[in-house]
Amino acid sequence: MKRAELLAPAGNMEKLKMAFHYGADAVFLGGKMFNLRAGSHNFNDEELKEAVEYAHSMEKRVYVALNIIPHNNELELLPDYVKYLEEIGVDGVIVADLGVFQVVKEHTNLNISVSTQASNTNWRSVKMWKDLGAKRVVLAREISLDNIAEIRAKVPDIELEVFVHGAMCMSVSGRCLLSNYMTGRDANRGDCAQSCRWKYNLVEETRPNEYMPVYEDERGTYIFNSKDLCTIEIIDKILDLGVDSLKIEGRMKGIYYVSNAVKVYKEAINKYYAGEYEYDPTWMEEIQSTSNRSYTQGFYHGQPGAEANNYNDRNSYSQTHQLVAKIEEKIGENEYVLGIRNRVLAGESLEVITTSGKPRVIVMPKMTLITKAGEEVVEAANPNSTVKVVLEGGFEAMDMIRRVKETQE
């Protein structure tokens, strides 16, 4: 059986390396132009070349997002840009707009994935893209398991990619006007202000200063606020459909989110293809450890009900664990250099997230702080500092260290 690809977000080079470390088969990322994450670091031309070379050295793949809905004045630079992407060997581009699709076809032989922004929810539209020359279609989020099965049956000769984890948009496949209308920031060109996450109250026209909550809660209402997508509990059903790529959303999320999601889904996928699949409740526990707005399975079972939205639940994020440090380098048999992400104390009980198996408990020893002035043994280290430590257990560079949070957000 052909294995489905696990596709992870890479907002920068560090996230790309972390995604591959924890088991991603491919990443999607954006350059400095033409992609829908203007707020992300993104990759300049040299960084794109470095990313592709790094991925290919590990037999991994890189897809570049060209998924904006462009205006006329944004098209001039596109031909040279796609030629450059082909020159450096990217494995494909992600396109939403027919004009961009045509430019890519006219100037390169790049593999084209049709973006979820194209809102493909039926087999006829998927077949049309296949006939135009697309290699893959990223199906819209607004689609059920049954619909995917029918598309797979009626269009067997094109790759299908589906979202399995990450933020959900209140608009159809992200085509939102709220941000542009309210702030002048165009969601369809990568600059969404996430207006759907704001707090709203009802105002009656003749009483402009009276703000009335739509429900009995002093915090406001979140009528546009979807829960996050999580399919770890039904990942076997999605794999049963014969899809080619499972996509995790989140190029603007941190390394802990990306790495943790990749590790959990990779473990489930491996068990599926080994014929040993059985849902493990600890997978959801691990997914809950990263920042989230609580979870829904979206449209996979058909039209979602009220439980898929945070109408009167919460707008803030929740997580059970906090990233403390990342192992930057192994410098001896049991000696490591750590990059500190949150303040840490000697004597703390922490967990190391390795590439396989359950988290491994450690007690943080005294640390040697590395500064320009020299080295100093310390009992506490602050964010953005670098320390050396001795840890028993045979860990690897890029393994993460976390703590259990004492209080929930």
PDB file of C-alpha atoms in Angstrom, residues 81 88 204 311 389:
ATOM      1  CA  TYR A  81      10.065  33.693  -9.386  1.00  0.00           C
ATOM      2  CA  ILE A  88      16.509  25.179  -7.028  1.00  0.00           C
ATOM      3  CA  GLU A 204     -28.951  48.474  18.969  1.00  0.00           C
ATOM      4  CA  TYR A 311     -20.027  30.346  20.859  1.00  0.00           C
ATOM      5  CA  VAL A 389      24.101  20.424  31.115  1.00  0.00           C
TER       6      VAL A 389
END
